[in-house]
Structure formats: structure tokens, C-alpha cells
GROMACS .gro file of C-alpha atoms in nm:
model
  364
    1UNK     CA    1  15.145 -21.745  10.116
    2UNK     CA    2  14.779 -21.753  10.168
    3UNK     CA    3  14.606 -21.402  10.124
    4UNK     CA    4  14.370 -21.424  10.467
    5UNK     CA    5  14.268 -21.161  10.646
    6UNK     CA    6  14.100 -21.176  10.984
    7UNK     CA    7  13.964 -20.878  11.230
    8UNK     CA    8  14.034 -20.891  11.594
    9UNK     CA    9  13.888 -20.606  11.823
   10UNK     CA   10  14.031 -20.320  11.611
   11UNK     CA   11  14.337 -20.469  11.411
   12UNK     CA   12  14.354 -20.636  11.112
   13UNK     CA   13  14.583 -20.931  11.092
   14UNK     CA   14  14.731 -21.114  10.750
   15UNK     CA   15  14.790 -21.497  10.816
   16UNK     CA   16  15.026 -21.693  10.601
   17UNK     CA   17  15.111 -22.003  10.549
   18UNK     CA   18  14.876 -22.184  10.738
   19UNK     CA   19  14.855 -22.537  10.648
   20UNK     CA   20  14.823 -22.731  10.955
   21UNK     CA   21  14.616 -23.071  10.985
   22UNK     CA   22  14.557 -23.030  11.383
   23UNK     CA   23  14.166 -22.952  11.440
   24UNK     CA   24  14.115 -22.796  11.780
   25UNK     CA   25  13.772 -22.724  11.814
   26UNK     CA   26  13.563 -22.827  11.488
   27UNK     CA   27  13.607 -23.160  11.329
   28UNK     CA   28  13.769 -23.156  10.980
   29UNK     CA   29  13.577 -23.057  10.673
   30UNK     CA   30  13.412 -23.331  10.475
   31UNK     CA   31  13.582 -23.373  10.119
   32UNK     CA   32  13.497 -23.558   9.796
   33UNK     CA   33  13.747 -23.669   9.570
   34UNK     CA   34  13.737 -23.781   9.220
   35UNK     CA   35  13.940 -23.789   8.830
   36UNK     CA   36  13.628 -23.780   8.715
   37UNK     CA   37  13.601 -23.443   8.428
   38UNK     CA   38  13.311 -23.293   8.376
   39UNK     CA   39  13.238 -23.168   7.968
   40UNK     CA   40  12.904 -23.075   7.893
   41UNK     CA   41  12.806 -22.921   7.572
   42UNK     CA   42  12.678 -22.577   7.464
   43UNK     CA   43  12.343 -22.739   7.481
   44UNK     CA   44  12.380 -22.869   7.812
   45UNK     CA   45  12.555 -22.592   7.994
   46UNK     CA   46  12.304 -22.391   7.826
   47UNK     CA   47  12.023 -22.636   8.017
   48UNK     CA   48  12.203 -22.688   8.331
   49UNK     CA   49  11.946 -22.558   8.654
   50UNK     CA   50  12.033 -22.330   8.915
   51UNK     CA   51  12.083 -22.469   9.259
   52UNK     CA   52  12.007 -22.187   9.501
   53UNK     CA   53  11.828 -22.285   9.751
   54UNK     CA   54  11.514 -22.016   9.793
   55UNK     CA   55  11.280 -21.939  10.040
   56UNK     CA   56  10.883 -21.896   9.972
   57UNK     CA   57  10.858 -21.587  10.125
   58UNK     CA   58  10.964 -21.331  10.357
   59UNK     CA   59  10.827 -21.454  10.677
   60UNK     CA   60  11.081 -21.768  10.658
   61UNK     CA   61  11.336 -21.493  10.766
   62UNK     CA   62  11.440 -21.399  11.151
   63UNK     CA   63  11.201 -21.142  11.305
   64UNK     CA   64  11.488 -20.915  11.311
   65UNK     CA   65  11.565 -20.956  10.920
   66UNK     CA   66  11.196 -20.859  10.862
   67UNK     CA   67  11.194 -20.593  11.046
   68UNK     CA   68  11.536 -20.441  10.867
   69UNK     CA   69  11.363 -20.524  10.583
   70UNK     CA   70  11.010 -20.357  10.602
   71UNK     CA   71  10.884 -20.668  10.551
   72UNK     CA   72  10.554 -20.804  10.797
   73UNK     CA   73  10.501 -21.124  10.987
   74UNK     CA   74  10.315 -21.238  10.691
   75UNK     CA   75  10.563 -21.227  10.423
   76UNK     CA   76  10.414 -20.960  10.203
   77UNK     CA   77  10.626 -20.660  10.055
   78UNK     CA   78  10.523 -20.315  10.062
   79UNK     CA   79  10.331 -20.241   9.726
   80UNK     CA   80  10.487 -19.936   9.767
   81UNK     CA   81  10.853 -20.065   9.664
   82UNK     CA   82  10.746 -20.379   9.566
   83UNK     CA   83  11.078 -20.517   9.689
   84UNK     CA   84  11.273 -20.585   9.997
   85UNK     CA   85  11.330 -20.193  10.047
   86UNK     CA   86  11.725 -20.286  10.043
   87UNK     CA   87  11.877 -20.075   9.719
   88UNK     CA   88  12.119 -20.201   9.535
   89UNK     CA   89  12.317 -20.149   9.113
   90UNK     CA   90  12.267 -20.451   8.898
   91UNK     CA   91  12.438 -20.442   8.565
   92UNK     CA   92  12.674 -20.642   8.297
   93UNK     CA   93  13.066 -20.680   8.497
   94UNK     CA   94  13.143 -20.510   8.175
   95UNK     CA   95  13.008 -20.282   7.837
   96UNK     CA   96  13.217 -20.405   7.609
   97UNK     CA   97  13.071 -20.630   7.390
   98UNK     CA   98  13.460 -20.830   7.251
   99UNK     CA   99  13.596 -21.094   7.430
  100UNK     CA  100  13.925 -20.931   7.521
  101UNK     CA  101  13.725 -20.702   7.774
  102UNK     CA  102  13.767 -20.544   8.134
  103UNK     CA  103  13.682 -20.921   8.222
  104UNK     CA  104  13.981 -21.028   8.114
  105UNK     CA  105  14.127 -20.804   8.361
  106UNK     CA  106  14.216 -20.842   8.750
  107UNK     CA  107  14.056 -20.804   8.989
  108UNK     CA  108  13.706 -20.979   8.766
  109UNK     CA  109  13.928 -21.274   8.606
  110UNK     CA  110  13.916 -21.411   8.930
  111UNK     CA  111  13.560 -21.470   8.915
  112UNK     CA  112  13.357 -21.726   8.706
  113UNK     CA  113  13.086 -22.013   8.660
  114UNK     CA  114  13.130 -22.342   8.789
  115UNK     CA  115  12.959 -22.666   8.647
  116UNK     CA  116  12.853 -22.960   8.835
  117UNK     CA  117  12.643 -23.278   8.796
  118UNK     CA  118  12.412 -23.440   9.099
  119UNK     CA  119  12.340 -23.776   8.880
  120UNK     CA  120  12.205 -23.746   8.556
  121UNK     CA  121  12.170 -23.391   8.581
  122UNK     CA  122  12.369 -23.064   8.511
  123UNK     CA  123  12.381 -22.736   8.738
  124UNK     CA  124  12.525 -22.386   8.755
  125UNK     CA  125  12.698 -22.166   9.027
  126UNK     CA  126  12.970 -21.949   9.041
  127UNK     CA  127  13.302 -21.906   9.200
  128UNK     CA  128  13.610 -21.715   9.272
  129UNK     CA  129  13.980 -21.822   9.287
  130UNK     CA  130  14.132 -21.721   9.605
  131UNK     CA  131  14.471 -21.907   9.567
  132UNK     CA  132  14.713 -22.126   9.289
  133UNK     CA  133  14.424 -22.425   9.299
  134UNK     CA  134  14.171 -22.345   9.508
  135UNK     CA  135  13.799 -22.215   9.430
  136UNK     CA  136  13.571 -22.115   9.717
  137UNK     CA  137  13.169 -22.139   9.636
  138UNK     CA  138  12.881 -22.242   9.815
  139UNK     CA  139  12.850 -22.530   9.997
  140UNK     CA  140  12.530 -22.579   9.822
  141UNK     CA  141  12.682 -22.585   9.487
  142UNK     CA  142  12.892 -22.920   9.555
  143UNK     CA  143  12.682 -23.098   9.843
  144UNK     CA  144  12.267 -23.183   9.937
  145UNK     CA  145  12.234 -23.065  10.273
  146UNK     CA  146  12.266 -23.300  10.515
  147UNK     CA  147  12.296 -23.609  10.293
  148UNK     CA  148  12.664 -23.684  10.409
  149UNK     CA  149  12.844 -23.876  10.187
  150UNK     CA  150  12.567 -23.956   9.911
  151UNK     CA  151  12.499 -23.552   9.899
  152UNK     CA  152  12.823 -23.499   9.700
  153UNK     CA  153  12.857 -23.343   9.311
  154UNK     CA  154  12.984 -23.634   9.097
  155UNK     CA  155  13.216 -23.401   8.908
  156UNK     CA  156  13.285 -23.027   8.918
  157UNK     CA  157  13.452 -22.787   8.629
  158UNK     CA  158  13.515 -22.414   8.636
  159UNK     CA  159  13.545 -22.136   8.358
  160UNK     CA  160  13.729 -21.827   8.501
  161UNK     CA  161  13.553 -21.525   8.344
  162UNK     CA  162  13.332 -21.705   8.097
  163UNK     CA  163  13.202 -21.483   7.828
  164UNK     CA  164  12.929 -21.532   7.542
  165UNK     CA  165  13.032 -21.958   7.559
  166UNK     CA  166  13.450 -21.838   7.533
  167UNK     CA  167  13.656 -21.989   7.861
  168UNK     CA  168  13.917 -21.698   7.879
  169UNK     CA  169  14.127 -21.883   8.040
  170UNK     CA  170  14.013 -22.255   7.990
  171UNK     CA  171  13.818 -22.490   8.193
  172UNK     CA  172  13.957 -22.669   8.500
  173UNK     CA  173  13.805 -22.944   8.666
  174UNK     CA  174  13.759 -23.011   9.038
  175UNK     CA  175  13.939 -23.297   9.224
  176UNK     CA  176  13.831 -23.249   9.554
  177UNK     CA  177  13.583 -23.040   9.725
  178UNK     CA  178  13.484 -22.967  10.140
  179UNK     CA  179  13.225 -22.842  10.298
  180UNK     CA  180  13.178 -22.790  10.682
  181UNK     CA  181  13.087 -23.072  10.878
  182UNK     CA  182  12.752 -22.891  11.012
  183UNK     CA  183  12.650 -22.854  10.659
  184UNK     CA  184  12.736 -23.176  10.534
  185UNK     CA  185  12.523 -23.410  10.841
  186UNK     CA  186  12.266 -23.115  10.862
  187UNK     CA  187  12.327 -22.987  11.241
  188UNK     CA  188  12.411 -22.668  11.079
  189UNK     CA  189  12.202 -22.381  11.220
  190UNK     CA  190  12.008 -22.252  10.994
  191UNK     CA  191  11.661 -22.083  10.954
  192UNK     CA  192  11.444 -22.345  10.719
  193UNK     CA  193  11.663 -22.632  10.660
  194UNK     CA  194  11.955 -22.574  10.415
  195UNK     CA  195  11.845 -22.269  10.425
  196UNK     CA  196  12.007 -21.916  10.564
  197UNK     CA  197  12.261 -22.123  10.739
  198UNK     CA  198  12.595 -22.035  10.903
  199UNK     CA  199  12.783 -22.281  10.690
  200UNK     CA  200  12.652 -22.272  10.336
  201UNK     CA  201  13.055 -22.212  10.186
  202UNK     CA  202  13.237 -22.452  10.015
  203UNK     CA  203  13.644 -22.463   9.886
  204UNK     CA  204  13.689 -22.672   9.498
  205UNK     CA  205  14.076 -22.818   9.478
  206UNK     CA  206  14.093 -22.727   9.098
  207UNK     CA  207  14.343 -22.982   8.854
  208UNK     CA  208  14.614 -22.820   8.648
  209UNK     CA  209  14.490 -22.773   8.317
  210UNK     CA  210  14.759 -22.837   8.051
  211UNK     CA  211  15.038 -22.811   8.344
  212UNK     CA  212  14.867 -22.465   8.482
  213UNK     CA  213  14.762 -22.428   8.786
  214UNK     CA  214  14.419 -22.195   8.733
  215UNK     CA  215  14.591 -21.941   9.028
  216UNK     CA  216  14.895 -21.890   8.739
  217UNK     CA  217  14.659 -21.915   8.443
  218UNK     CA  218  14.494 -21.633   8.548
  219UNK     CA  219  14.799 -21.431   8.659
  220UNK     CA  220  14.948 -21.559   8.950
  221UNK     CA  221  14.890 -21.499   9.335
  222UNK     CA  222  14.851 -21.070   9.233
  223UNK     CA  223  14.552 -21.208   8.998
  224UNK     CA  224  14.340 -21.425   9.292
  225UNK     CA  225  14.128 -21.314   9.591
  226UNK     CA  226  14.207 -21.288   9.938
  227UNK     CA  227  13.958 -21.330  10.174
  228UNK     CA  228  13.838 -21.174  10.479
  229UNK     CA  229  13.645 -21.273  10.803
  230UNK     CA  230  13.470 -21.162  11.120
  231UNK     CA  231  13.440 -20.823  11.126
  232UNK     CA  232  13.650 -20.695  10.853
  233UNK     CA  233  13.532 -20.391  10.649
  234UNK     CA  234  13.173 -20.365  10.912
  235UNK     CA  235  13.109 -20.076  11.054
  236UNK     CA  236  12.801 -19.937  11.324
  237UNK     CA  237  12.603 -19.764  11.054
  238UNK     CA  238  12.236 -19.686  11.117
  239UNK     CA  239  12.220 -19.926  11.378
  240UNK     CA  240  12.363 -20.186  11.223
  241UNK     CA  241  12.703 -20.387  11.105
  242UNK     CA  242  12.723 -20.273  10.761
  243UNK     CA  243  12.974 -20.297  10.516
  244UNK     CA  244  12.966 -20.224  10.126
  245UNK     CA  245  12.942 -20.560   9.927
  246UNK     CA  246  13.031 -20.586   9.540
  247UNK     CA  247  12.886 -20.898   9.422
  248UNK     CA  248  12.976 -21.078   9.115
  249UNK     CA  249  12.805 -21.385   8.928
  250UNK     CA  250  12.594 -21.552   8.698
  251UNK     CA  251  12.242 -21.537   8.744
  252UNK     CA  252  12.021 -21.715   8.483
  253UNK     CA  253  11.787 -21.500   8.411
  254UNK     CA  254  12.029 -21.202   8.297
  255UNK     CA  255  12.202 -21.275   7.985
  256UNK     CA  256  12.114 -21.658   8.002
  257UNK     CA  257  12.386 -21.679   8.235
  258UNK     CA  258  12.598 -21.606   7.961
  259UNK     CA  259  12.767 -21.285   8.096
  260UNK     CA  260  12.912 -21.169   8.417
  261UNK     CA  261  12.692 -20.946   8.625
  262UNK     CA  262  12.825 -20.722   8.877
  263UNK     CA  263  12.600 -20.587   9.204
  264UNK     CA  264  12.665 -20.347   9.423
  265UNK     CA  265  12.465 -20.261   9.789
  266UNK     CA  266  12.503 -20.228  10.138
  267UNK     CA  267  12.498 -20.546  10.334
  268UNK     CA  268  12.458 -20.574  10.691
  269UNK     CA  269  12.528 -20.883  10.982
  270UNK     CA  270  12.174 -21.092  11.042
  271UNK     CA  271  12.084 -21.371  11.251
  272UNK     CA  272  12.203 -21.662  11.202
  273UNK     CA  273  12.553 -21.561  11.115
  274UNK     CA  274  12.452 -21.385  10.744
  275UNK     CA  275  12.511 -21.117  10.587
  276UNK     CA  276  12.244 -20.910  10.363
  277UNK     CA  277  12.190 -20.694  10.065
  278UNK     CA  278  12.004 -20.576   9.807
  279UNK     CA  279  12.024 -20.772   9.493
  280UNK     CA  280  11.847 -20.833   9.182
  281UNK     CA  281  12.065 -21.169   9.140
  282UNK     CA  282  11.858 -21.516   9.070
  283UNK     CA  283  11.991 -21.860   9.041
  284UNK     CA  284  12.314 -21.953   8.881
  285UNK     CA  285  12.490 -21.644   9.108
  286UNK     CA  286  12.540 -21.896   9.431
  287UNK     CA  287  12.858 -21.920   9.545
  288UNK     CA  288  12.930 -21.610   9.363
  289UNK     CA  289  13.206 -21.411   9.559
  290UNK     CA  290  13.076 -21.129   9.790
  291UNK     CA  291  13.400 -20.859   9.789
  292UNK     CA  292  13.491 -20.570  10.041
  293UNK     CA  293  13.698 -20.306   9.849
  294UNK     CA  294  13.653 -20.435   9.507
  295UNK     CA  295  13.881 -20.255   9.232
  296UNK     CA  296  14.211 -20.137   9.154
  297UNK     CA  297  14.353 -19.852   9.417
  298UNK     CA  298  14.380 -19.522   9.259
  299UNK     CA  299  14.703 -19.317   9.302
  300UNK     CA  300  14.553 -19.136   9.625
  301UNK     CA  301  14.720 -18.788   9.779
  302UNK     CA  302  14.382 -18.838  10.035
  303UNK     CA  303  14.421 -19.037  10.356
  304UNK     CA  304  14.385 -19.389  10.334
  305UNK     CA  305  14.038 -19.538  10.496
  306UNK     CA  306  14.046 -19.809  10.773
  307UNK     CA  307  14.042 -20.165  10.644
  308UNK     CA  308  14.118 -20.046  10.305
  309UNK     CA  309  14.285 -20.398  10.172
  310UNK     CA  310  14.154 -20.459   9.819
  311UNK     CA  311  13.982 -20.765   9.703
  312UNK     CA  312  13.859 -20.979   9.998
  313UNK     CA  313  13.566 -21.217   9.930
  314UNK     CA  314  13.400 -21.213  10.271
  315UNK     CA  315  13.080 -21.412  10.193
  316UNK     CA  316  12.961 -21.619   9.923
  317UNK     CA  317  12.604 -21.584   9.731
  318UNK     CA  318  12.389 -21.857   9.963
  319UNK     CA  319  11.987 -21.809   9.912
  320UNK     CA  320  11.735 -21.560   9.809
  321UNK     CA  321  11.369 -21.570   9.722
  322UNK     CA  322  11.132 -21.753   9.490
  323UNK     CA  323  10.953 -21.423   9.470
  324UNK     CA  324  11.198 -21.218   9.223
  325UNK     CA  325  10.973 -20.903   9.386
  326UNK     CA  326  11.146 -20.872   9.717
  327UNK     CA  327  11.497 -20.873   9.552
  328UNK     CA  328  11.719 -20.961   9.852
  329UNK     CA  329  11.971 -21.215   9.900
  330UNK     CA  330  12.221 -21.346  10.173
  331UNK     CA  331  12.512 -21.522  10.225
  332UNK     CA  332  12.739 -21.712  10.488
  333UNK     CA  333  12.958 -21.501  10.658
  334UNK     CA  334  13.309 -21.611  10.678
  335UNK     CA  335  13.324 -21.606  11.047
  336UNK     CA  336  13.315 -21.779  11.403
  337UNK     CA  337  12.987 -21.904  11.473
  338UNK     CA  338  12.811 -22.158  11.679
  339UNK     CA  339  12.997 -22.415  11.492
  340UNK     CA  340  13.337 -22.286  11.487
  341UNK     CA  341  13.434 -22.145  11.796
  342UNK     CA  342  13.824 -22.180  11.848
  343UNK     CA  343  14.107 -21.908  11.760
  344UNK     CA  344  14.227 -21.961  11.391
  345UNK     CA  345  13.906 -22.170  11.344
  346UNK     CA  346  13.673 -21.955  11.132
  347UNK     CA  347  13.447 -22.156  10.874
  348UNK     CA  348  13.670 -22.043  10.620
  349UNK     CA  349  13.990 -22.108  10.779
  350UNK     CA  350  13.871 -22.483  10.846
  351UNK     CA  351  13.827 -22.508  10.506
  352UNK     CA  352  14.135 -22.328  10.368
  353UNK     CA  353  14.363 -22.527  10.615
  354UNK     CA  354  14.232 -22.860  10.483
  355UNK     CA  355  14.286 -22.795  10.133
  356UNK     CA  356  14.633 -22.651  10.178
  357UNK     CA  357  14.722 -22.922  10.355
  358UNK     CA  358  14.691 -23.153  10.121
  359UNK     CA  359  14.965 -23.036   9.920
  360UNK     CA  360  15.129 -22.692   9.989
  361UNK     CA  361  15.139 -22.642   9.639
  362UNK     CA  362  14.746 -22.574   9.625
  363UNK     CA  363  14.818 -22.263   9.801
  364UNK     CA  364  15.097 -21.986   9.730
   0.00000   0.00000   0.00000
């Protein structure tokens, strides 16, 4: 049963089982399939480049974004913050120092660094499981924008909760991965090209390792992410749709990528079909999962809040800024857009419904 979540007017539905090949509105996603494993060395993962895509600076943005932001027609922060004036907590996922850590630990097992190679050379993301096989990222992270069939990753591995160099729970390697068709022949709307775009998301079929599935390696469908879409867990709140956004990733330049980070901030709905917050993540974090109601659910004798399901990955980590100043990043929403347009045709869903498809034993 697939862990989906959508928001209609005022109710939140679950979805199950959804595994249909019929496209109503939007073509198919694009996929790339392969045996081919991907093992680079400590050297070379340690080498491997960050594929975020970044803008210059600020005025690259929607007026509208800019004007949330603080941030003039001409790109320049105020000296005053010396930032994108959006606040935000970044710190190590966890303070213990030992491998068997809070990482090792639901709901951040479910998070971790993916590996791929463009030709001869070797990148960083990350990534979140959100079912038994299946990975979602950045469509970044796995395709060139635009490039159709020749923008593909050659291969693709993933290390759920990697630590100091230790796989927790092993390394699983890709066999097929999708992106939107908007993002993969470049009609996607976006503000630069392949950049802040509607459609930068991507779903990574992951092999069994050893006989595993990574979904039961890390604990089975209680251990994964769900995920969430539309309006689920935004609010009106200052004048904007706001919701609280923990996000989780790899960033090179804390830790040498070599530790979890965690980031916490307000993020609010932008043109085109993004979602914003505060964040002092750099390359390496894309496709890093963006979660409403992150944690475990204390025993409560207070009322429950509205939309209160735990866990759902409603964006991934898409772009942010050369400039690590202005300190702001943005992501894909998982939504309807100009793109996707039908009923049960979200970006996500397109992509989720392809890859469970293709054997219901991908998904639980």
C-alpha cells in the first residue's frame, strides 16, 4: 500500500494501491534503465561534485519571490542580514559521534546520499525512501535538463543514512529512474532554464541488495516516507501559504558531505509552483527530502492539530544560490501544475504510478 497523501479543499485523502499504466492527461514519465552498478572509492565519492543547479543572484527569482525576500530588482541582499532575510536551524541530523546513532533510527534512516556518474565523472545528491524499492530525488540528480534521452545518469547507487564513509544499511544500486516529461525535453516552466522549475523531482527503482529490498532493509513500510501533495500541511500565514519544512541532506561544504545535516524553517508556495525556505544547505543536499511533521508523535493528552500525519516528503531540495550570503533555497512542489493538470495526476503521482507499475512489488 503506497503511503500518499493528497489535499482536496479541506480533507485529506490516503491513496493506496495505485498502480495503473493509463495516462489521462500528462504523457508517461521518461525512464532509464540499466544493470549497470555504480562503486566508487573513498577517494572518489570523496571527489564526486555537487549537481545543484544555482542561480547567480537574486534578481533571477520572480518579482514576487524578491519581494518576500527583501531582496531588490538588482539582486543585492540587505547588508543588514547579509542573507535572504528567511531564518532557518542548520545543524548535524545527530550529536552523537558512534555509528549506532539517532541516524540509525526511523524516521532519519530513511534518508541518505545517492551517487551517480554523467560520463567519466562522479556526483552527489541525496534521497529518501518512500516505499519497498523506490527513492524519490531530484530530477536534476539523474537527468541534464532537456537533453532527452542522452541527459540520463549512466548508473545510480544509494547509501541510506551514510555516516563518517559506514553504509548503515548497505549500498543499493538504481535500475531505473523517471523524470517528468517537461523536465526531460525542457518545456518545463521554469524561471532560468533548469532552473526553479515545476518539475525538478525524480523517483530511483532501487535493486535488492543481497535479496533485500532497501524499503525492508531499513525496516519495512513503518521505516519509509510517505509523501504529500498540493496543499497539505499550508496554511494562510502572514499572507502567505506557509508550512513548516524539516529538511534533511548532504551538503558539501558541512562535514565534507560526510554527515547528515538536518534544517529546519518556514517555507512558503512561490511562483512557478515552488516552495521556499531558509537554508544554509549547499550542493550535495539536492534531492534531499523536504518533510511536513517530521518526528516521532509524542503520547499527547492535547488535541491533535489539522494535517498532523507524520513523515510526508512534500518537496525535494531543487536549486539555491551561488552566493552562499543569501542562504535560501527551493524546491518542486509535489503538486498539479501547468504540466499536470488531471485528477490523480500530480507530478508525483505520475511518477509513483509508473514505477509501481512496473512490478507491484516495488511498492508495499
Amino acid at each position: 500500500m503506497k503511503k500518499l497523501t493528497i489535499f482536496l479543499t479541506t480533507m485529506a485523502v490516503g491513496l493506496a494501491g495505485i498502480i495503473s499504466n493509463s495516462y489521462a492527461a500528462a504523457d508517461p514519465p521518461m525512464a532509464y534503465a540499466t544493470d549497470a552498478r555504480l562503486s566508487l572509492s573513498a577517494s572518489e565519492m570523496a571527489n564526486a561534485k555537487s549537481r545543484m543547479p544555482m542561480l547567480t543572484d537574486a534578481s533571477q527569482l520572480p518579482a514576487e519571490v524578491r519581494a518576500n525576500l527583501g531582496i531588490g530588482d538588482g539582486g543585492q541582499v540587505s547588508a543588514g542580514f547579509g542573507t535572504g532575510n528567511h531564518p532557518f536551524t542548520t545543524k548535524r541530523a545527530s550529536t552523537r559521534q558512534a555509528p549506532a546513532n539517532t541516524l540509525r533510527r526511523f524516521p532519519y534512516r530513511a534518508a541518505g546520499q545517492l551517487y551517480m556518474t554523467f560520463g567519466a565523472s562522479n556526483f552527489i545528491c541525496s534521497g529518501a525512501v518512500i516505499d519497498r524499492r523506490v527513492v524519490v530525488t531530484a530530477a536534476h540528480c539523474v537527468h541534464n535538463f532537456g537533453q532527452e534521452g542522452a541527459g540520463f545518469a549512466d548508473a545510480v547507487s544509494f547509501k541510506p543514512v551514510r555516516h563518517k564513509g559506514a553504509a548503515q544499511f548497505g549500498t543499493f544500486t538504481g535500475s531505473t529512474w523517471t523524470v517528468p516529461q517537461p523536465y526531460y525535453d525542457g518545456t518545463d516552466v521554469c524561471t532560468t532554464a533548469g532552473v526553479v522549475c515545476e518539475n525538478d523531482i525524480a523517483i530511483v527503482l532501487m535493486a535488492d541488495n543481497g535479496g533485500v529490498a532497501i524499503g525492508d532493509a531499513i525496516g519495512g513500510q513503518v521505516s519509509t516516507y510517505g509523501t504529500a501533495q498540493n496543499g497539505y500541511s499550508y496554511t494562510s500565514f502572514l499572507g502567505e501559504q506557509a508550512t513548516h519544512v524539516t529538511q534533511l541532506g548532504y551538503p558539501g561544504s558541512f562535514d565534507s558531505a560526510q554527515q547528515m545535516q538536518r534544517n529546519d524553517s518556514l517555507g512558503y508556495q512561490a511562483t512557478p509552483s515552488n516552495v521556499i525556505i531558509g537554508s544554509d544547505m549547499t550542493g550535495g543536499s539536492s534531492g534531499g527530502p523536504w518533510i511536513a511533521n517530521f518526528g516521532v508523535n509524542p503520547v499527547s493528552t492535547s488535541s491533535a492539530p489539522t494535517q498532523n500525519i507524520a513523515n510526508r516528503v512534500i518537496a525535494t531540495t531543487s536549486w539555491g544560490f551561488v552566493s552562499d550570503a543569501i542562504k535560501v533555497q527551493g524546491a518542486s512542489r509535489f503538486a498539479h501544475n501547468t504540466y499536470f493538470t488531471a485528477p490523480g495526476q500530480t507530478n508525483i503521482e505520475n511518477l509513483y504510478q509508473f514505477i509501481c507499475s512496473l512490478d507491484p512489488g516495488n511498492c508495499y
